[in-house]
Amino acid sequence: MVRNFWSYFCRGRRKKFYSLLLLFLVLLNAMFYVSFLLYTTIQKRNKKAWHERLQFDQDSYVDNSGMRVVVGHYVGGNSGGNLSDDTINSNNYAPISGAGEGGRPVQLSPREVITARELYPLHSYNILVSDRISINRSLPDMRSESCRNVQYDIENLPTATVIIVFHNEAWSTLMRTLMSVLLRSPEVLLKQIILVDDASERKYLGKELENAIVNLGKVQILRSANRTGLVGARLMGARAATGNVLVFLDAHCEVTQGWLEPLLDRAGSDDVFICPHIDLLSDDTLAYTKSIDAHWGAFSWRLHFRWLMPSKEVMLTKTENPSKPYPTPAMAGGLFAVRKSLFWRLGGYDENMTIWGAENLELSWRAWQCGARVEITPCSRVGHIFRRHSPYKYPGGVAKVLNSNLARAASVWMDEWADFFFKFNPSIAAIRDQQSVAARIELRKNLQCKSFKWYLDNVWPQHFFPADDRWFGRIRNEKGSCLGVVSGTPGLGGPAAGVGCGGDLDVERLLVYTPDGRIMADEGLCLQQGNGRAVWKSCNDSKKQIWNQKGPRLKTQDGLCLTQLISDSKDGINDPLTAKRCVNDNGQIWHFERVPWR
Ligand SMILES: *[C@@H]1O[C@H](CO)[C@@H](O)[C@H](O)[C@H]1NC(C)=O
Ligand SMILES: *[C@@H]1O[C@H](CO)[C@@H](O)[C@H](O)[C@H]1NC(C)=O
Ligand SMILES: *[C@@H]1O[C@H](CO)[C@@H](O)[C@H](O)[C@H]1NC(C)=O
Ligand SMILES: *[C@@H]1O[C@H](CO)[C@@H](O)[C@H](O)[C@H]1NC(C)=O
Ligand SMILES: *[C@@H]1O[C@H](CO)[C@@H](O)[C@H](O)[C@H]1NC(C)=O
C-alpha cells in the first residue's frame, strides 16, 4: 500500500514536482519551528526576574526595552522644563469609562503620545494616562491561592493609621492611592488616613484637595510649611496617628484586595517592620503587573538599595509555606507597617535626614540590630509606580542631600564597615564630620543594639562585603590585566574579561575571595565557569562559582585553570577569561594583592 502510494507520486516530472513540494513543506515547517523557538526564548528573556534586571547599575537598571530605570524615586530630576504655570497647576483628571479597569494598560493614540512625552517630566510617569483612569478603578486580586485561604481574626487585629506623604503629586495618582485604600480596607481596621503635604506648590493640592476629601470621612490633611522631606513629613503623620499600627505608603500606589489584613496580623506582634509585596504599576500605561515572588532587599558597597535573590532557607520556606512572611535584610522604604509603640520605642526616624534617601537602610539596620525584624509578607500586594528619575527638586543639590543621609546612617550603624564605606567614597567621608549624630549614637547605646558584624553574620550571611574572615584585594594576572567587572556594562550575566588594574581606591577593581573559593564583586556578582567563557553571575550555591587556589593557579571543581586569553593587546585587557586545561601559560598565573578594606 505504502509503496504503491509512493510509486504513484514518484514518477518522472511528477516525482520532481512532489519532491520539491515535500522539501518546501519541510522547510516551511522548520521555519515555523525556528521562529517559535526564537519567540519562546525572547519571551523567556523578557520574563527574566525583575530583581535580576534591577541590580545592574548604581542608580538604575536597564529594562527589557533598553531603558534605564532609576530605582530610588527622589533621585535626580527636573520639574518639567518649559511647561507653563497653567499646565503645571491644572488638574486634568477626566476619567474615561472602562479605561485601565482590572489593572489593564491604557494606550494612547500617536498624537496623544507626543503630548504625554511633553508632560512626562512633570511627574516622571504618564499623566495623560493617569488622568483617564478612574480613581476608583478595579484591580485583579493578586494574591496566591494559599494567601486567599488564610483566615484572619479581623475583630482582634490592631487598627491602622495609613500615612501618605506627598510633594507635588499628580491629582489622579494621589487620589487613586487614597481611594484604593478606602475601597479595599475593612472598615473596622482602618482608623484613619493622614495625608501629609510636604510643602507642595501645585494649586490643585490646596483647597481643591481639601474639598475632595471632606466627605470621605477618616481622611485628614496635615501640611508642612517648609519642605522637610520624607522623614520629617512621615514623623508629622506618625505624631498625629491614633491607630495601633502605622502604615506608610508612597503617594503613587494602588493597594489590592486583602492588602491590609496580613500587614496588621504581623505588625500586631510588636517586634517587626512588615512590608507588602511590591508589584509594578507601569509608568507608561499604568498597567498592574505582578513582580516576581523571589526577591528580598539588600544594598551594594555604595549603599544603594538592591533587590536580590533571597537565601536558600527563605526560598525553601516560600515553597513549603507560600503565605508566610519572610525576613529581608533591608526594606525599600516606600511601603511598610509597624506597630506605633515599636516605631517610637526604636527611635522613629533620624529627624536630621532631609528630603529622601538612606532612611530605609537606617531603619532596616536599626530594626535588626536593636532586636526587631524586617519582613515581607507575600499576601499583601501593593502596586507602585517605579519612576525612571525623580521629578523633585533637592534643596542644596541631590548629592549633598543623599550623601549627608548616607553619612549619618553609616556612621551610626555600620561600625568597621562604615570605615570601608568612607574609605572608598572620599566625597562622602569629607562631609562626615558635619553631621551631628551624637543623639543617634546615644539611642543605639540606650537600646543596647547589636553590632553590624552581628547583622551581616546573622541576617545576611550571603552578603558580598569584605570581612575579616575573607580576603579582599586585586587579583592580577601575570600578563598585566586584573579580574574585575568591565565598567559601563551590565555586570550580571556579562562575559568576564580582563580589566585595567587601577589603584587601591578603585573599588570596581577590588574583589572578595571567600574561604570556600568564591570570587565576589560588588552587586553580588560571582565569577562563574560558563560554556567557553567565564561570566559574572548572581552568587549562588553553584559549584561552577568555586575557584580553588592551587599555588598561583585558580582551579575549577573539574580541575580546569582560570585563564586570561590574550589577543593583540598582550596585557589581556578586554580579552576573554575562560576555564581550560592547565598548561604552562602565564595567562593561568594569578597574583593576589591584598588591599586593606578599612
Ligand atoms: C524649551 O523650549 C525650547 C523652545 O521652545 C525647546 O527647544 C527646548 O527643548 C525646551 N526644553 C525643555 C526642557 O523642554
Ligand atoms: C469613587 O468612589 C467614591 C466612594 O464610593 C464615590 O463617592 C465617588 O463618586 C467615586 N468616584 C468616581 C470618579 O467614580
Ligand atoms: C519655613 O519657611 C518660612 C517662610 O517660608 C521661613 O520664614 C522659616 O524660617 C522656615 N522655617 C524653617 C524651620 O526652615
Ligand atoms: C539634629 O541636628 C541638631 C543640630 O545639628 C542637633 O542638635 C540634634 O541633636 C540632631 N538630632 C539628632 C536626632 O541627631
Ligand atoms: C545558580 O545560578 C545559575 C544561573 O546563574 C543557575 O543556572 C543554577 O541553577 C543556580 N544554581 C543553584 C544551585 O541555585
XYZ file of C-alpha atoms and ligand atoms in Angstrom:
668
model
C 0.000 0.000 0.000
C 2.680 2.443 1.099
C 4.919 1.510 -1.789
C 2.038 1.945 -4.213
C 1.364 5.342 -2.783
C 4.948 6.468 -3.257
C 5.336 4.862 -6.681
C 2.279 6.804 -7.786
C 3.898 10.104 -6.906
C 7.484 9.329 -7.690
C 7.386 9.006 -11.428
C 9.021 11.300 -13.937
C 8.265 15.042 -13.728
C 5.590 14.454 -11.206
C 8.224 12.908 -8.968
C 10.325 16.041 -9.216
C 7.369 18.305 -8.506
C 6.190 16.415 -5.437
C 9.699 16.000 -4.040
C 10.128 19.740 -4.326
C 6.752 20.320 -2.727
C 7.679 17.972 0.095
C 11.004 19.712 0.579
C 9.229 23.066 0.590
C 6.774 21.902 3.241
C 9.561 20.542 5.411
C 11.435 23.826 5.127
C 8.306 25.805 5.905
C 7.790 23.686 8.981
C 11.385 24.151 10.063
C 10.993 27.885 9.646
C 7.931 27.898 11.831
C 9.757 25.821 14.385
C 12.752 28.147 14.443
C 10.615 31.234 14.813
C 8.679 29.518 17.568
C 11.945 28.780 19.388
C 13.058 32.353 18.884
C 9.751 33.599 20.187
C 9.871 31.474 23.308
C 13.456 32.454 24.104
C 12.556 36.108 23.721
C 9.551 35.525 25.945
C 11.803 33.843 28.473
C 14.265 36.694 28.359
C 11.531 39.220 28.866
C 10.262 37.208 31.785
C 13.680 37.375 33.420
C 13.241 38.094 37.084
C 12.831 41.818 37.665
C 15.153 41.753 40.656
C 17.806 40.460 38.255
C 17.132 43.387 35.989
C 17.124 45.707 38.968
C 20.670 45.183 40.106
C 22.779 46.279 37.162
C 23.935 49.761 37.848
C 24.484 52.312 40.581
C 21.153 54.040 40.400
C 19.348 52.343 37.626
C 18.648 49.164 35.798
C 18.126 48.587 32.104
C 14.682 47.194 31.443
C 13.930 44.962 28.507
C 13.296 47.858 26.172
C 16.782 49.139 26.943
C 15.502 51.956 29.141
C 17.495 52.937 32.204
C 15.264 52.921 35.238
C 16.229 54.638 38.451
C 15.127 52.690 41.483
C 15.079 55.433 44.091
C 12.335 57.814 43.083
C 13.587 61.015 44.635
C 16.954 60.844 42.866
C 17.979 63.308 40.142
C 15.421 65.092 38.098
C 13.890 68.325 36.917
C 10.394 69.716 37.317
C 9.005 69.975 33.862
C 11.341 72.222 31.909
C 9.359 74.800 29.943
C 5.851 73.826 30.911
C 3.688 76.823 31.641
C 2.406 77.606 35.128
C -1.102 76.886 33.874
C -0.142 73.427 32.705
C 1.711 72.643 35.903
C -1.103 73.776 38.155
C -4.092 72.368 36.338
C -5.907 69.225 37.285
C -6.971 67.442 34.101
C -8.497 64.380 35.674
C -11.222 63.224 33.258
C -11.877 59.509 33.576
C -12.973 57.569 30.512
C -15.350 54.753 31.259
C -13.537 51.432 31.353
C -10.020 52.815 30.928
C -7.456 50.885 32.948
C -10.130 48.778 34.663
C -8.899 45.483 36.011
C -5.378 46.922 36.076
C -5.197 46.834 32.283
C -2.857 49.159 30.365
C -4.151 52.326 28.710
C -2.826 53.003 25.221
C -2.734 56.449 23.651
C -3.038 57.498 20.026
C 0.233 58.545 18.350
C -0.813 62.175 18.636
C -1.512 61.877 22.351
C 1.810 60.148 22.850
C 3.526 63.355 21.784
C 1.629 65.372 24.408
C 2.292 62.693 27.011
C 6.010 62.937 26.291
C 5.979 66.683 26.789
C 4.211 66.301 30.101
C 6.264 63.329 31.252
C 8.964 65.288 33.170
C 6.320 66.785 35.404
C 5.753 63.562 37.327
C 8.022 61.017 35.666
C 5.017 58.946 34.779
C 2.379 59.216 32.098
C -0.015 61.792 33.495
C -2.290 61.667 30.434
C -2.928 58.002 31.089
C -3.342 58.514 34.822
C -5.933 61.243 34.238
C -8.040 58.852 32.139
C -8.257 56.089 34.703
C -10.958 56.323 37.338
C -9.657 56.981 40.832
C -11.873 54.049 41.811
C -10.605 51.654 39.175
C -10.830 47.929 39.803
C -7.754 45.735 40.145
C -7.370 41.973 39.981
C -6.943 40.034 43.210
C -3.180 39.492 43.071
C -2.928 37.042 45.950
C -1.868 33.442 45.561
C -4.323 30.673 46.297
C -2.718 29.959 49.658
C -2.886 33.623 50.665
C -6.572 33.804 49.805
C -7.176 30.869 52.100
C -5.647 32.442 55.196
C -8.342 33.362 57.731
C -7.654 36.471 59.809
C -9.329 37.171 63.103
C -10.452 40.631 61.985
C -12.067 41.516 65.327
C -8.765 41.088 67.123
C -6.387 42.731 64.687
C -4.896 46.103 65.680
C -6.210 49.188 63.857
C -4.309 51.110 61.203
C -3.382 54.707 60.548
C -2.336 54.967 56.909
C 0.177 57.774 56.337
C 0.673 59.052 52.798
C 3.299 61.761 52.248
C 3.148 63.733 49.013
C 5.004 66.551 47.337
C 3.587 67.945 44.073
C 1.992 64.600 43.252
C -0.491 64.388 40.371
C -4.109 64.674 41.479
C -5.338 61.471 39.869
C -2.424 59.378 41.131
C -2.677 60.671 44.691
C -6.455 60.235 44.747
C -6.189 56.733 43.305
C -3.746 55.813 46.087
C -6.196 57.164 48.636
C -9.315 55.601 47.087
C -7.671 52.205 46.701
C -7.032 52.224 50.464
C -10.607 53.300 51.230
C -12.143 50.780 48.845
C -10.057 47.776 49.909
C -9.558 48.098 53.661
C -12.021 46.549 56.117
C -13.976 49.345 57.786
C -13.171 48.230 61.337
C -9.439 48.068 60.717
C -8.953 51.448 59.094
C -8.819 54.036 61.860
C -7.695 56.998 59.750
C -5.787 58.096 56.686
C -3.386 61.008 57.125
C -2.211 62.812 54.014
C 0.931 64.798 54.759
C 1.630 67.573 52.299
C 5.363 68.258 52.217
C 5.084 71.878 51.055
C 3.563 71.179 47.628
C 3.339 74.123 45.245
C 0.610 72.874 42.894
C -2.668 74.799 43.151
C -4.921 71.744 42.848
C -3.348 70.267 46.006
C -4.689 73.159 48.075
C -8.360 73.924 48.624
C -9.434 71.638 45.781
C -7.920 68.628 47.534
C -9.486 69.597 50.837
C -12.912 69.810 49.182
C -12.421 66.404 47.621
C -11.687 64.613 50.870
C -14.085 66.436 53.150
C -16.834 63.878 52.622
C -14.666 60.798 52.580
C -14.516 60.560 56.385
C -11.422 59.198 58.117
C -9.174 61.256 55.825
C -7.287 64.316 57.024
C -4.523 66.514 55.657
C -1.517 67.831 57.536
C 0.611 70.434 55.835
C 4.238 71.246 56.401
C 5.014 74.924 55.789
C 8.585 74.115 54.759
C 9.950 71.402 52.559
C 11.074 68.900 55.141
C 11.467 65.692 53.169
C 10.096 62.203 53.579
C 11.403 61.680 57.102
C 10.119 64.949 58.552
C 6.730 64.545 56.878
C 6.306 60.928 57.981
C 7.200 61.913 61.539
C 4.480 64.573 61.374
C 1.981 61.934 60.311
C 3.143 59.448 62.934
C 2.768 62.008 65.742
C -0.855 62.556 64.763
C -1.709 58.873 64.416
C -4.402 57.335 66.608
C -4.375 53.794 65.194
C -2.285 50.999 66.759
C -0.283 50.385 63.618
C 1.358 52.932 61.308
C 1.099 52.004 57.641
C 3.335 54.154 55.436
C 2.517 54.352 51.730
C 4.040 56.328 48.865
C 1.622 58.645 47.060
C 1.710 56.711 43.755
C 0.491 53.277 44.803
C -2.618 51.160 44.411
C -3.430 48.547 47.009
C -5.224 45.341 46.044
C -7.793 43.066 47.649
C -6.789 41.823 51.102
C -3.715 44.015 51.381
C -4.215 45.275 54.938
C -5.030 42.176 56.991
C -1.669 40.371 56.565
C 0.205 43.582 57.460
C -1.803 44.154 60.631
C -1.685 40.482 61.562
C 2.102 40.510 61.547
C 2.610 44.053 62.876
C 0.483 43.110 65.880
C 3.357 41.044 67.255
C 5.267 44.235 68.120
C 8.744 43.180 67.008
C 8.577 43.529 63.249
C 8.578 46.092 60.451
C 6.444 44.370 57.847
C 6.481 45.247 54.139
C 3.943 44.284 51.488
C 4.968 42.514 48.325
C 5.521 45.352 45.836
C 4.091 44.865 42.354
C 4.696 47.137 39.372
C 2.491 49.902 38.012
C 3.883 50.800 34.609
C 4.999 54.431 34.471
C 3.803 54.497 30.868
C 0.473 52.647 30.745
C -0.296 52.231 34.481
C -0.824 48.532 33.839
C -0.652 46.478 37.027
C 1.955 43.744 36.671
C 2.916 41.034 39.076
C 6.539 41.180 40.177
C 8.490 38.011 40.784
C 7.939 36.313 44.130
C 11.531 35.548 44.933
C 13.223 38.750 45.995
C 14.422 40.452 49.098
C 16.051 43.792 49.773
C 19.722 44.495 50.426
C 22.348 47.012 49.283
C 25.563 47.433 47.344
C 29.008 48.531 48.590
C 27.957 52.122 47.839
C 24.818 51.575 49.917
C 22.422 51.654 47.009
C 19.305 49.655 47.692
C 19.057 46.466 45.632
C 16.558 43.664 45.091
C 18.379 40.336 45.273
C 17.643 36.631 45.294
C 16.793 35.551 48.869
C 18.766 32.931 50.779
C 18.225 29.227 50.166
C 16.455 28.906 53.532
C 13.979 31.630 52.580
C 13.374 30.050 49.172
C 12.660 26.772 50.924
C 10.178 28.390 53.346
C 8.488 30.084 50.429
C 7.999 26.765 48.691
C 6.746 24.998 51.785
C 4.568 27.826 53.054
C 3.946 30.436 50.377
C 1.778 32.611 52.622
C 4.338 33.015 55.396
C 6.143 36.353 55.912
C 9.870 36.030 55.356
C 12.839 38.099 56.582
C 14.641 40.654 54.428
C 17.976 42.333 55.266
C 16.584 45.721 54.166
C 13.353 47.362 53.074
C 12.844 49.541 50.013
C 11.317 52.128 52.315
C 8.249 53.349 50.467
C 5.726 50.944 51.937
C 5.681 49.256 55.335
C 3.681 48.806 58.514
C 4.843 48.837 62.111
C 3.189 48.961 65.500
C 3.200 52.581 66.658
C 4.713 51.703 70.032
C 7.598 49.852 68.363
C 8.191 52.688 65.901
C 8.661 55.199 68.725
C 10.464 52.811 71.078
C 13.133 52.273 68.412
C 13.573 55.998 67.818
C 11.132 56.832 64.994
C 13.288 58.156 62.186
C 16.539 60.127 62.217
C 14.961 63.566 62.011
C 18.132 65.142 60.667
C 17.840 63.187 57.428
C 16.472 65.569 54.797
C 14.361 65.097 51.665
C 14.951 61.458 50.751
C 17.499 58.668 50.708
C 19.217 56.220 53.099
C 16.382 56.447 55.630
C 15.249 52.980 54.549
C 18.664 51.449 55.266
C 18.999 53.318 58.564
C 15.615 51.991 59.635
C 16.377 48.445 58.490
C 19.724 48.268 60.304
C 18.263 49.836 63.428
C 15.382 47.383 63.447
C 17.561 44.294 63.104
C 20.418 45.452 65.318
C 18.096 46.621 68.085
C 16.131 43.418 68.498
C 13.316 43.710 65.928
C 12.942 42.264 62.438
C 12.175 43.396 58.892
C 9.945 41.107 56.872
C 7.968 40.912 53.636
C 4.535 39.323 53.551
C 3.723 37.776 50.182
C -0.004 38.045 50.935
C -0.217 41.843 50.930
C 0.140 43.101 47.366
C 0.541 46.752 46.535
C 1.273 48.197 43.101
C 3.829 51.014 42.960
C 4.964 53.252 40.104
C 8.731 52.899 39.754
C 9.869 56.097 38.107
C 12.766 56.493 35.718
C 14.017 59.568 37.503
C 12.797 61.884 40.169
C 10.700 64.908 39.273
C 11.622 66.644 42.514
C 13.990 69.432 43.341
C 16.546 68.792 46.045
C 17.270 71.921 48.054
C 21.066 72.119 48.152
C 21.567 69.513 45.427
C 20.933 65.783 45.169
C 24.455 64.701 46.001
C 24.683 66.778 49.148
C 21.321 65.621 50.482
C 21.826 61.963 49.679
C 25.441 61.901 50.841
C 24.632 63.565 54.156
C 21.929 60.990 54.811
C 24.244 58.124 53.851
C 26.999 59.522 56.065
C 24.603 59.671 59.008
C 23.308 56.134 58.541
C 26.793 54.660 58.041
C 28.445 56.448 60.965
C 25.798 55.412 63.444
C 25.188 51.789 62.478
C 27.933 50.233 60.349
C 30.967 50.058 62.693
C 34.050 48.809 60.747
C 32.014 48.749 57.543
C 31.470 52.488 57.887
C 35.253 52.802 57.555
C 35.037 50.681 54.406
C 32.249 52.866 53.017
C 34.038 56.137 53.765
C 37.414 54.875 52.545
C 36.060 54.223 49.064
C 33.705 57.230 48.975
C 36.001 60.146 49.840
C 33.441 62.804 48.875
C 31.052 61.402 51.472
C 33.843 60.998 54.022
C 34.547 64.719 53.561
C 31.131 65.680 54.973
C 31.102 63.029 57.684
C 32.195 65.419 60.400
C 29.499 67.952 59.541
C 26.894 65.517 60.826
C 25.870 65.686 64.446
C 24.924 62.117 65.179
C 25.544 62.058 68.934
C 21.832 61.723 69.685
C 21.506 58.684 67.411
C 24.605 57.034 68.866
C 23.131 57.631 72.305
C 19.930 55.933 71.110
C 21.927 52.935 69.885
C 23.627 52.680 73.260
C 20.400 53.004 75.223
C 18.682 50.335 73.176
C 21.744 48.068 73.595
C 21.807 47.333 69.908
C 23.981 44.640 68.360
C 26.960 45.211 66.061
C 26.926 45.470 62.286
C 29.035 42.298 62.244
C 26.211 40.506 64.025
C 23.805 41.855 61.398
C 25.908 40.626 58.480
C 26.619 37.233 60.069
C 23.054 36.538 61.132
C 20.662 38.491 58.942
C 22.565 38.493 55.649
C 25.202 35.739 55.714
C 25.123 35.672 51.887
C 26.429 39.271 51.773
C 29.244 40.218 49.415
C 31.009 42.777 51.626
C 34.628 42.302 52.721
C 35.068 40.924 56.240
C 37.862 39.747 58.491
C 37.407 36.104 57.514
C 37.621 36.870 53.775
C 40.395 38.013 51.526
C 39.939 41.457 49.867
C 42.026 42.996 47.111
C 43.061 42.833 43.494
C 43.648 39.632 41.507
C 46.297 40.381 38.918
C 47.211 38.177 36.000
C 50.872 37.549 35.216
C 50.260 39.234 31.863
C 49.210 42.531 33.474
C 45.392 42.730 33.492
C 43.192 42.191 36.525
C 39.971 40.366 37.313
C 37.029 42.724 37.518
C 33.647 43.635 36.118
C 34.024 45.663 32.932
C 32.708 49.092 33.836
C 29.831 50.559 31.866
C 28.392 47.124 31.069
C 25.577 45.447 32.889
C 27.604 43.188 35.145
C 25.018 40.494 35.551
C 25.488 37.589 33.186
C 28.121 39.573 31.335
C 31.095 37.681 29.953
C 34.176 38.246 32.093
C 37.179 39.968 30.561
C 40.499 41.328 31.776
C 40.338 44.893 33.079
C 42.924 47.531 33.927
C 44.147 47.150 37.494
C 43.649 50.724 38.752
C 44.800 51.985 42.117
C 43.986 50.928 45.672
C 40.930 53.198 45.744
C 39.440 51.853 42.501
C 36.783 49.862 44.227
C 35.451 48.476 40.931
C 38.665 46.506 40.607
C 38.587 45.078 44.086
C 37.198 41.674 44.879
C 36.318 39.486 47.816
C 37.704 35.936 47.835
C 35.880 33.717 50.307
C 37.397 30.762 52.189
C 35.179 28.405 50.156
C 36.602 29.696 46.860
C 34.079 32.246 45.610
C 35.347 35.348 43.774
C 32.819 38.077 44.544
C 32.465 41.560 43.120
C 30.154 44.359 44.241
C 26.431 43.902 43.483
C 26.517 40.231 44.470
C 28.292 39.032 41.353
C 30.389 35.872 41.373
C 32.826 34.688 38.723
C 31.301 31.578 37.179
C 32.646 28.955 34.822
C 30.493 29.236 31.687
C 30.282 27.447 28.380
C 33.576 28.585 26.970
C 33.873 31.981 28.609
C 33.793 32.726 32.302
C 30.867 35.011 33.239
C 29.730 37.240 36.109
C 26.534 35.824 37.637
C 24.479 36.287 40.771
C 26.258 34.461 43.571
C 24.552 31.189 44.441
C 25.476 27.703 45.615
C 26.562 26.563 42.181
C 29.825 24.591 42.143
C 30.697 26.473 38.973
C 31.432 29.503 41.136
C 34.169 27.751 43.113
C 37.768 28.583 42.204
C 40.326 26.811 44.380
C 43.686 28.438 44.821
C 46.388 25.883 43.947
C 49.736 27.647 44.057
C 49.449 30.547 41.636
C 46.512 28.944 39.798
C 42.747 29.099 40.260
C 41.162 25.734 39.593
C 37.567 24.716 38.986
C 36.000 21.652 40.589
C 36.809 19.635 37.460
C 40.461 20.663 37.516
C 40.464 23.339 34.797
C 42.501 26.517 35.213
C 41.156 30.092 35.067
C 42.888 31.502 32.003
C 43.308 35.045 30.719
C 43.217 34.757 26.928
C 45.347 37.234 25.031
C 44.682 38.840 21.664
C 46.620 41.782 20.224
C 46.701 43.817 23.382
C 49.240 41.500 25.080
C 48.250 42.611 28.585
C 44.866 40.901 28.309
C 42.715 43.986 28.936
C 39.281 43.409 27.353
C 40.280 39.878 26.393
C 38.087 36.977 27.476
C 38.559 34.777 30.503
C 37.905 31.090 30.331
C 38.486 27.856 32.235
C 40.691 25.425 30.327
C 43.180 22.626 30.686
C 46.069 23.639 32.919
C 49.206 24.139 30.871
C 52.388 26.153 31.080
C 50.840 29.538 30.280
C 51.295 32.873 32.031
C 47.608 33.569 31.417
C 46.948 30.990 34.165
C 49.167 32.627 36.777
C 47.304 34.901 39.253
C 48.708 37.179 41.934
C 46.585 38.025 44.945
C 47.352 41.606 46.014
C 45.687 42.287 49.340
C 44.203 45.765 49.886
C 43.186 46.866 53.398
C 39.424 47.344 53.335
C 39.186 49.850 56.168
C 12.110 74.509 25.985
O 11.615 75.160 24.848
C 12.552 75.287 23.798
C 11.946 76.124 22.680
O 10.577 76.063 22.692
C 12.961 73.895 23.314
O 13.909 73.979 22.297
C 13.536 73.125 24.488
O 13.825 71.808 24.103
C 12.570 73.096 25.643
N 13.203 72.485 26.791
C 12.605 71.567 27.548
C 13.382 71.081 28.703
O 11.501 71.164 27.299
C -15.392 56.802 43.796
O -15.983 56.194 44.901
C -16.474 57.091 45.866
C -16.915 56.306 47.068
O -17.622 55.181 46.681
C -17.582 57.918 45.255
O -18.045 58.857 46.203
C -17.050 58.635 44.055
O -18.100 59.300 43.401
C -16.371 57.691 43.089
N -15.699 58.478 42.113
C -15.650 58.142 40.832
C -14.933 59.076 39.920
O -16.107 57.111 40.417
C 9.869 77.940 56.946
O 9.536 78.848 55.927
C 9.372 80.166 56.345
C 8.880 81.019 55.181
O 8.696 80.267 54.048
C 10.666 80.707 56.909
O 10.497 82.026 57.375
C 11.093 79.805 58.070
O 12.350 80.186 58.541
C 11.142 78.368 57.642
N 11.382 77.524 58.794
C 12.314 76.591 58.832
C 12.391 75.810 60.092
O 13.060 76.351 57.897
C 19.950 67.153 64.655
O 20.834 68.234 64.469
C 20.812 69.200 65.505
C 21.681 70.344 65.073
O 22.811 69.938 64.452
C 21.266 68.551 66.809
O 21.247 69.485 67.851
C 20.355 67.385 67.121
O 20.804 66.700 68.268
C 20.291 66.424 65.951
N 19.294 65.415 66.211
C 19.551 64.122 66.037
C 18.409 63.207 66.288
O 20.615 63.700 65.682
C 22.918 29.253 40.100
O 22.627 30.189 39.087
C 22.699 29.646 37.768
C 22.454 30.753 36.794
O 23.158 31.870 37.127
C 21.667 28.577 37.614
O 21.762 28.007 36.310
C 21.912 27.487 38.635
O 20.869 26.570 38.586
C 21.971 28.087 40.054
N 22.405 27.040 40.936
C 21.899 26.833 42.152
C 22.482 25.730 42.944
O 20.994 27.543 42.581
